[in-house]
Each structure stands twice: as C-alpha cells, then as structure tokens.
PDB file of C-alpha atoms in Angstrom:
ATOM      1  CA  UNK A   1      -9.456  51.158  25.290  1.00 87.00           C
ATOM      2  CA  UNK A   2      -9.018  48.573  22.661  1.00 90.00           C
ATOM      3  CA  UNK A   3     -11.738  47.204  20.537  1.00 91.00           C
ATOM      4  CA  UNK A   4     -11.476  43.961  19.748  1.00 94.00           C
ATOM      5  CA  UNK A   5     -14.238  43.513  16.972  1.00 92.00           C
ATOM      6  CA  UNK A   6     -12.773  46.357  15.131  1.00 90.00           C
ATOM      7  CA  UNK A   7      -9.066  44.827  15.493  1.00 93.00           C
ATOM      8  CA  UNK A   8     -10.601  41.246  14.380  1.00 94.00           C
ATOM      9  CA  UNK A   9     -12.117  43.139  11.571  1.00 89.00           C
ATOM     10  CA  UNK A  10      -9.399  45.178  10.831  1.00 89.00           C
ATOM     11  CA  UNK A  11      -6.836  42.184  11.266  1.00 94.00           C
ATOM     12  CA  UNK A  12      -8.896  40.122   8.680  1.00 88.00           C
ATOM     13  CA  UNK A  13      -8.928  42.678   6.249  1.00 84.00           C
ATOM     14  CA  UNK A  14      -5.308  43.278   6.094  1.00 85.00           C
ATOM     15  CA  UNK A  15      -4.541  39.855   6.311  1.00 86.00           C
ATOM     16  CA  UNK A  16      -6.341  39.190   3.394  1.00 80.00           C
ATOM     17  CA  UNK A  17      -5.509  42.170   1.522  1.00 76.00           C
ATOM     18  CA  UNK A  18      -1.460  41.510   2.015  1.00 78.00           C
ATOM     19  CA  UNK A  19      -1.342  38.378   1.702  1.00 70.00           C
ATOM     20  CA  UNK A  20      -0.758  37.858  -2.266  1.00 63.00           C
ATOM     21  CA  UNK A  21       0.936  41.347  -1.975  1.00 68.00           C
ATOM     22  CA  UNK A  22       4.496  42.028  -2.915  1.00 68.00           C
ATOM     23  CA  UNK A  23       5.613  41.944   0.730  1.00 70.00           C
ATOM     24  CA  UNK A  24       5.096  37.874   0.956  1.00 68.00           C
ATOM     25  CA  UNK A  25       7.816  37.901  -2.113  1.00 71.00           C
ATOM     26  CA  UNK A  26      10.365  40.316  -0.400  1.00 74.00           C
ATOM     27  CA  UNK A  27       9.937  38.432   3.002  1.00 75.00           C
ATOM     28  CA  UNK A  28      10.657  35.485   0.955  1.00 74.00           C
ATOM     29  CA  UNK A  29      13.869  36.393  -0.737  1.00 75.00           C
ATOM     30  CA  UNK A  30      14.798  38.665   1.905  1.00 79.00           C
ATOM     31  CA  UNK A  31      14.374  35.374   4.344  1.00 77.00           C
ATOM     32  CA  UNK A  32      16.405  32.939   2.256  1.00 76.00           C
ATOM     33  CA  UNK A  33      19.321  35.217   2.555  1.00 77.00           C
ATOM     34  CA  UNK A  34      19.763  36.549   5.649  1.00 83.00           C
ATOM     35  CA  UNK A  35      18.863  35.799   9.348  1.00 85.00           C
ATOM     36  CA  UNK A  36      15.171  35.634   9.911  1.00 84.00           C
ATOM     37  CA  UNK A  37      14.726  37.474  13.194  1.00 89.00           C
ATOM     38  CA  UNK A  38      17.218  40.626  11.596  1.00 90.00           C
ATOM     39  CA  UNK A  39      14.649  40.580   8.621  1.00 88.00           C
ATOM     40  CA  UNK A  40      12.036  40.709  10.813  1.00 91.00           C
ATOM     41  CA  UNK A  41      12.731  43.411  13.024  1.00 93.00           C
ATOM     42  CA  UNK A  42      12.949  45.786   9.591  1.00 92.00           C
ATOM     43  CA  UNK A  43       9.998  44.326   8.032  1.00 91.00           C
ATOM     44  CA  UNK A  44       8.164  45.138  11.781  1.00 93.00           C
ATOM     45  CA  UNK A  45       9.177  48.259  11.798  1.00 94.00           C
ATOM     46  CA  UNK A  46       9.104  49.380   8.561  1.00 91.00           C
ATOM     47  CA  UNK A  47       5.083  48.521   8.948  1.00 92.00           C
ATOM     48  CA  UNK A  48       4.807  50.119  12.575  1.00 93.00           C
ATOM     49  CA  UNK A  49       6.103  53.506  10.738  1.00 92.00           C
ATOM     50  CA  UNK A  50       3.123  52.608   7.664  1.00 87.00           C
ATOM     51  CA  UNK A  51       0.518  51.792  10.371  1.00 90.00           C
ATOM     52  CA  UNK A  52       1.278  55.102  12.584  1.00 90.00           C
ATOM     53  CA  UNK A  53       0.953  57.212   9.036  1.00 86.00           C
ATOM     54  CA  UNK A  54      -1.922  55.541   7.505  1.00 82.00           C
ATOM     55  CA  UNK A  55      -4.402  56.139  11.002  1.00 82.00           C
ATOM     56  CA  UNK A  56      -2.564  59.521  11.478  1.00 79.00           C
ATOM     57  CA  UNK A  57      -2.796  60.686   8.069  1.00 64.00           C
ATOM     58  CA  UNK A  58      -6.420  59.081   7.557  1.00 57.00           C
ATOM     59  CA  UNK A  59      -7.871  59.227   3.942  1.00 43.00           C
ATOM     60  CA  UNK A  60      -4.959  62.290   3.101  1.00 50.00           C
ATOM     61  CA  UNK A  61      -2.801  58.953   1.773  1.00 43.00           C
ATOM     62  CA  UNK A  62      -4.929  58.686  -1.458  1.00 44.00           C
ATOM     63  CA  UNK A  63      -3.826  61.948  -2.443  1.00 51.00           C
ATOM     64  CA  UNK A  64       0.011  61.147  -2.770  1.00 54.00           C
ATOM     65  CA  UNK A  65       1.562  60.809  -5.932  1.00 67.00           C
ATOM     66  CA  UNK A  66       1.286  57.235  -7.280  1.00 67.00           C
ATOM     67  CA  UNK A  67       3.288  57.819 -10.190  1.00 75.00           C
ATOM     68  CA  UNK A  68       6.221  58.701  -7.983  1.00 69.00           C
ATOM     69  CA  UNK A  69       5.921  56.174  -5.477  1.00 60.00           C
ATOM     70  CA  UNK A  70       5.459  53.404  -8.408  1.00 68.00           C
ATOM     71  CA  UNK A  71       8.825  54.439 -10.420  1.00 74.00           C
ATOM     72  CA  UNK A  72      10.658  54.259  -7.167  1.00 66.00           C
ATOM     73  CA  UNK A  73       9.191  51.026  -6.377  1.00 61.00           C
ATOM     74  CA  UNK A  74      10.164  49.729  -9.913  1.00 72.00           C
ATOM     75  CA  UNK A  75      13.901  51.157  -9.522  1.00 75.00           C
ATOM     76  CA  UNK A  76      14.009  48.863  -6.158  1.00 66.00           C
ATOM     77  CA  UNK A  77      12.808  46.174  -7.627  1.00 65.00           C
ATOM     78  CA  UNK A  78      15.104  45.767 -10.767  1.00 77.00           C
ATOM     79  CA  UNK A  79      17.987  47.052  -8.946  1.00 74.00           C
ATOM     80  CA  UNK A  80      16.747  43.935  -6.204  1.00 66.00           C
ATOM     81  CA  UNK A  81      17.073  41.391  -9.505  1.00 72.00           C
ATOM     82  CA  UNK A  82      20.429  43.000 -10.616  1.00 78.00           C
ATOM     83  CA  UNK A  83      21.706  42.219  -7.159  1.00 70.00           C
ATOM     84  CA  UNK A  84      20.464  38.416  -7.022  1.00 64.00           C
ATOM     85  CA  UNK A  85      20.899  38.059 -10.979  1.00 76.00           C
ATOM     86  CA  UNK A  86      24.345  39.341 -10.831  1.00 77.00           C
ATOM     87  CA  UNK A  87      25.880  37.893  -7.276  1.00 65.00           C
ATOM     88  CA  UNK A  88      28.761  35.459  -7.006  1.00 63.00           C
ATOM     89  CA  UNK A  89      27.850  32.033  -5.913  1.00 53.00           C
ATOM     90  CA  UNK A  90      29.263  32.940  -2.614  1.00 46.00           C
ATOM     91  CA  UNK A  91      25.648  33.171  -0.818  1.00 45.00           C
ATOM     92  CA  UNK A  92      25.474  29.816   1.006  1.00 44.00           C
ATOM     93  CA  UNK A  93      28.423  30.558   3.311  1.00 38.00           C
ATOM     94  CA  UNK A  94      26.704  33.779   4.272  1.00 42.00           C
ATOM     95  CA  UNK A  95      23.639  32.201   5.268  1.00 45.00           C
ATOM     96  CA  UNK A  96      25.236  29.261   6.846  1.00 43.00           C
ATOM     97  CA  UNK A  97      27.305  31.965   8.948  1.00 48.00           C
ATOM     98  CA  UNK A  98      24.800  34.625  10.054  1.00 50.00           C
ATOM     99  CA  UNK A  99      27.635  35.976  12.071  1.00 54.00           C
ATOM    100  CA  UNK A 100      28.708  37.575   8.687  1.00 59.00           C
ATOM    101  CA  UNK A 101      25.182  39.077   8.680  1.00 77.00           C
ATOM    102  CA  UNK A 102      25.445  42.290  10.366  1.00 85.00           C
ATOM    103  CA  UNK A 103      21.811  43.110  12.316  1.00 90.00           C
ATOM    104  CA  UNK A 104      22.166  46.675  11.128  1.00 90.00           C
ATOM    105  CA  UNK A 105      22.413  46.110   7.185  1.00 88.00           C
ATOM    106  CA  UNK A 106      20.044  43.158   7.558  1.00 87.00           C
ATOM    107  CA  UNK A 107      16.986  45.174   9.299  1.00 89.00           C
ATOM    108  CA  UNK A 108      18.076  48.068   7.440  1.00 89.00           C
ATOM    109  CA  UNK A 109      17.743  46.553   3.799  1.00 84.00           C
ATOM    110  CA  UNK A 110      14.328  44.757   4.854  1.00 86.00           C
ATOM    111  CA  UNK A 111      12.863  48.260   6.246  1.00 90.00           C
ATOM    112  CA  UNK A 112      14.194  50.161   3.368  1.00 87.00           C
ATOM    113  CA  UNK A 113      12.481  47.987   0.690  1.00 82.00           C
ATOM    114  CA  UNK A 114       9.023  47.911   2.645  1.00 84.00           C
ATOM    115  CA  UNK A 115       9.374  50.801   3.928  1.00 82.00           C
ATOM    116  CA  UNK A 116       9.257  52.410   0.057  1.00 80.00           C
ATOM    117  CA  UNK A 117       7.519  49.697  -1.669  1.00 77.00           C
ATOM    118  CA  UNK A 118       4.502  49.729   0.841  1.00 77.00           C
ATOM    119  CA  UNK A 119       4.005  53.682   0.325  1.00 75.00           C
ATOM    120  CA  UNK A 120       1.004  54.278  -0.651  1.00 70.00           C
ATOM    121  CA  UNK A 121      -0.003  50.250  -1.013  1.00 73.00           C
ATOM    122  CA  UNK A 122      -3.798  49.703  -1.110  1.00 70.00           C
ATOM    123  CA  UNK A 123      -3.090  48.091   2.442  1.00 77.00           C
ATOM    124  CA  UNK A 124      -1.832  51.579   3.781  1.00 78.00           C
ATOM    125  CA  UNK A 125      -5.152  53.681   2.458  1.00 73.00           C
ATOM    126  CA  UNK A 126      -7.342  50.403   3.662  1.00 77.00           C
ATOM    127  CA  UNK A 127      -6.015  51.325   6.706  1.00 82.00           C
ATOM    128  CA  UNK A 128      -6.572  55.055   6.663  1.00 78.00           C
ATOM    129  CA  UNK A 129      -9.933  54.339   5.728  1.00 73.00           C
ATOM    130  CA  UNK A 130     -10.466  51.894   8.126  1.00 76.00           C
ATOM    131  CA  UNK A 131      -9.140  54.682  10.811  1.00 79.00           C
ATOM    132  CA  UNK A 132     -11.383  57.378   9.414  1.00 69.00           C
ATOM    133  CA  UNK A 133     -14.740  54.857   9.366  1.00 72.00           C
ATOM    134  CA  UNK A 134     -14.613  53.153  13.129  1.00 76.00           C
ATOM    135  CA  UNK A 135     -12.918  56.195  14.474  1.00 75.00           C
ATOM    136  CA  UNK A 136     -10.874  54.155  16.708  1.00 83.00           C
ATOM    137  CA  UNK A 137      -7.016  54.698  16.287  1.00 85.00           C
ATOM    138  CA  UNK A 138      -5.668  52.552  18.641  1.00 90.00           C
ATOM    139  CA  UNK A 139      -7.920  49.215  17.760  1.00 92.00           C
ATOM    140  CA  UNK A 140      -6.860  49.673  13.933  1.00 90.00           C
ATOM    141  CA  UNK A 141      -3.545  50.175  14.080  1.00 93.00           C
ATOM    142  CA  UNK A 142      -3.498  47.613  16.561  1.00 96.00           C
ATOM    143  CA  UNK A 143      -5.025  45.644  13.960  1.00 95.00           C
ATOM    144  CA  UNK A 144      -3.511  46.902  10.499  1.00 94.00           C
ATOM    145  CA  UNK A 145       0.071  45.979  11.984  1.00 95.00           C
ATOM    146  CA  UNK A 146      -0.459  42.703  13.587  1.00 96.00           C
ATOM    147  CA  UNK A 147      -1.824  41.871  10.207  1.00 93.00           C
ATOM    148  CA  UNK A 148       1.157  42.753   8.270  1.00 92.00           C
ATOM    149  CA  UNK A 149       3.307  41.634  11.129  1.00 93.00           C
ATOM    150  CA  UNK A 150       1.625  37.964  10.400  1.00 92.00           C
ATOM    151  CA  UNK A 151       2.034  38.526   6.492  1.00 86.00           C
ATOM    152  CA  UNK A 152       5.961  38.954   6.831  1.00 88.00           C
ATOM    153  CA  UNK A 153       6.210  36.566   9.073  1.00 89.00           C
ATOM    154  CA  UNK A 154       5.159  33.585   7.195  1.00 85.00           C
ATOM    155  CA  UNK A 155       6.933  34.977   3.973  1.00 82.00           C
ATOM    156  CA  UNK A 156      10.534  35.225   5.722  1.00 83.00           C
ATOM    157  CA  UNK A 157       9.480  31.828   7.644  1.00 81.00           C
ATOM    158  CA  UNK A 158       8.461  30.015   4.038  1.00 75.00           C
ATOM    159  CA  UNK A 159      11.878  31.741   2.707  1.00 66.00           C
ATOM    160  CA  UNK A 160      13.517  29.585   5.251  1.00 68.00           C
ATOM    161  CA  UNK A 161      11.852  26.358   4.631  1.00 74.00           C
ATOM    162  CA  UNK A 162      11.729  26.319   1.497  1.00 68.00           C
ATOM    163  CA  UNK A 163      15.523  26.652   1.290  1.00 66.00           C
ATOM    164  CA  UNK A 164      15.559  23.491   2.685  1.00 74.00           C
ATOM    165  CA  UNK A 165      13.553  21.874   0.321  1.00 78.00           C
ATOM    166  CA  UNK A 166      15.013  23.848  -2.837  1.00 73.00           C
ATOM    167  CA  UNK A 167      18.820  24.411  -4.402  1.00 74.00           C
ATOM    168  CA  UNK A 168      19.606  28.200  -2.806  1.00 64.00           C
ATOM    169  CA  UNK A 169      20.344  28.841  -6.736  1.00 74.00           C
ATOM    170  CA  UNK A 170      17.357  28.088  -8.033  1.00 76.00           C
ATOM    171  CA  UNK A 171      15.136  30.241  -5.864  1.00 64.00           C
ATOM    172  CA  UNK A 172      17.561  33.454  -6.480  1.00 67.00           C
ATOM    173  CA  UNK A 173      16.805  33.151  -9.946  1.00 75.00           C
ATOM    174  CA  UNK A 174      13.116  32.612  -9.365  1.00 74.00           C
ATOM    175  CA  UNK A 175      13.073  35.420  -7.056  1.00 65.00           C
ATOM    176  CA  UNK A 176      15.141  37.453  -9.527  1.00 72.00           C
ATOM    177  CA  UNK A 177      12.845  37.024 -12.573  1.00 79.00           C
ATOM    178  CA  UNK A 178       9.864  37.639 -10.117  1.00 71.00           C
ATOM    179  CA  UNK A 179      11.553  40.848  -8.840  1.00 66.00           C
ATOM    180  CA  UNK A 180      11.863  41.667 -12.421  1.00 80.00           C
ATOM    181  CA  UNK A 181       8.775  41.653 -13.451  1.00 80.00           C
ATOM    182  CA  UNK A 182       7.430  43.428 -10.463  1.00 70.00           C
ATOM    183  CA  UNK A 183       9.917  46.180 -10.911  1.00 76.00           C
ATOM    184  CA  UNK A 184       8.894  46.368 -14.686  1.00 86.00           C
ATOM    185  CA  UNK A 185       4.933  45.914 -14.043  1.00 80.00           C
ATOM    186  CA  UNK A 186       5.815  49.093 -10.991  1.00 75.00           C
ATOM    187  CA  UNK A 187       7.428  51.115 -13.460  1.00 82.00           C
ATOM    188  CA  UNK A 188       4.640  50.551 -16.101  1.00 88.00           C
ATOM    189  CA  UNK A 189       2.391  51.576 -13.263  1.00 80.00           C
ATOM    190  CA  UNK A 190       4.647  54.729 -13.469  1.00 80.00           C
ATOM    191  CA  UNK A 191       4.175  55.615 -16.971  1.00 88.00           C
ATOM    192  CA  UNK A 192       0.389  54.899 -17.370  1.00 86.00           C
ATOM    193  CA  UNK A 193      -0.912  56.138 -14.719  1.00 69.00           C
TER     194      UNK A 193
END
C-alpha cells in the first residue's frame, strides 16, 4: 500500500533538491536539440533505474567511489561542450525534422548522460536515506521518481520554449560554456576529493 504523506514528503524533497541540479541543464540542452518526448523517455528511465538502486541499495550508495563517479561525470561533460562547441551549423534542420531524430539515439544519449551523471548525486543517497528512515519502498520510490520525472520535465519543456524565444546559436554556446564548467568543476571534484 502506498503512503501518500511519505510520497508528498518524499516528492518535495527531491523536487527541491533537483531542481538547481545539473539535470535541469542537460534536460535543457538535451531538449533544444532533439524531440522532447524521445528525451524524455531516457531521462524517465534513466531515473526509474536510479530510484530502483537508491531504495534497493539503501544507505550502501554513500559508500561508492565519488572520485570515480566525478571524473567520469567531468569527461561527459567536456566531451558534451566539444560536441556543441565544435558542431556545424547544421542543427536547425535536425530539429525542424525530428524524423532525422532516431528514438533510439535520442533516449539513448539522454539516459546515458543521467544515467552516469546522477550516480551517486546527493538526490540518489537522499533517496536511500529516505528508504532506510520511513521504511516504505514503494511510497519513496514512488515519490523520489515522480520528483525527478517533474525536474526533467520542465528542463526539456523550458529547452523548447526558450528556443523560441532565443537564436538556436546562442543557447549552444551558453549551454557549451555551462557544460564546460560543470565538466571542469566535476573533474576538480575528482582530484580534491
């Protein structure tokens, strides 16, 4: 039986936590340059696979080796800028044709990067914590992933509008030199810690 308190509670908490995470910004980029509903599906599952691990594994996630998971983050990231930094102006016919956009690379690029970059995120041992203190598997990974779910969501939906709004050109480049510097602060992580 689901709880709903502890999935409120646990939703909040997430929510919160996620929200001015890294995810937002690879929803974002990820969502200005490709089909949002392929994105999404990754993204989804990508978190389904971090939920079912964090309330499985419990408080066990703390124990995993930050410094690894960090450098490998940072290599994702800066190879992420490369990619945008480097690309032929070629992008806008892609979007405009998502038929060019094949579901499989798509959902598979979007899970990839979450599915590394989240590894051992402070959202992932929240929830393992959360799923050690209420004891209640089911109402926090119901909770955790909705959460996240919501978090992707309105990144790869603000992607999308704010192409709209924005030259396509001048949000790679943002999105590059943010990339950047998240792949260099990860791989400082890396080093220092």
């Amino acid at each position: 039986m689901i709880n709903l308190t502890v999935t409120a509670v646990v939703f909040g908490v997430v929510f919160l936590a996620e929200l001015p995470d890294k995810t937002a910004l690879a929803g974002l980029v990820l969502g200005t340059r490709y089909r949002a509903s392929y994105v999404f599906a990754g993204v989804a599952a990508a978190f389904a696979v971090h939920v079912a691990l964090a309330v499985a594994a419990g408080s066990v996630l703390t124990l995993l080796p930050q410094q690894l998971v960090s450098a490998i983050t940072g290599v994702l990231f800066l190879g992420g800028a490369a990619v945008l930094l480097f690309r032929k102006d070629d992008g806008e016919e892609e979007i405009r044709n998502p038929e060019n956009q094949s579901f499989w690379k798509v959902s598979g690029a979007g899970f990839m990067l979450i599915l590394v970059a989240e590894f051992g995120d402070l959202t992932q041992i929240m929830t393992a914590n959360l799923a050690a203190r209420y004891d209640d598997p089911l109402s926090v990974g119901l909770g955790a992933v909705l959460a996240l779910w919501t978090v992707a969501g309105l990144g790869i939906v603000g992607g999308k509008a704010l192409m709209k709004r924005v030259p396509l050109k001048l949000i790679t480049r943002i999105a590059a030199l943010l990339m950047l510097g998240l792949g260099v602060w990860s791989l400082w992580e890396a080093v220092a810690g």
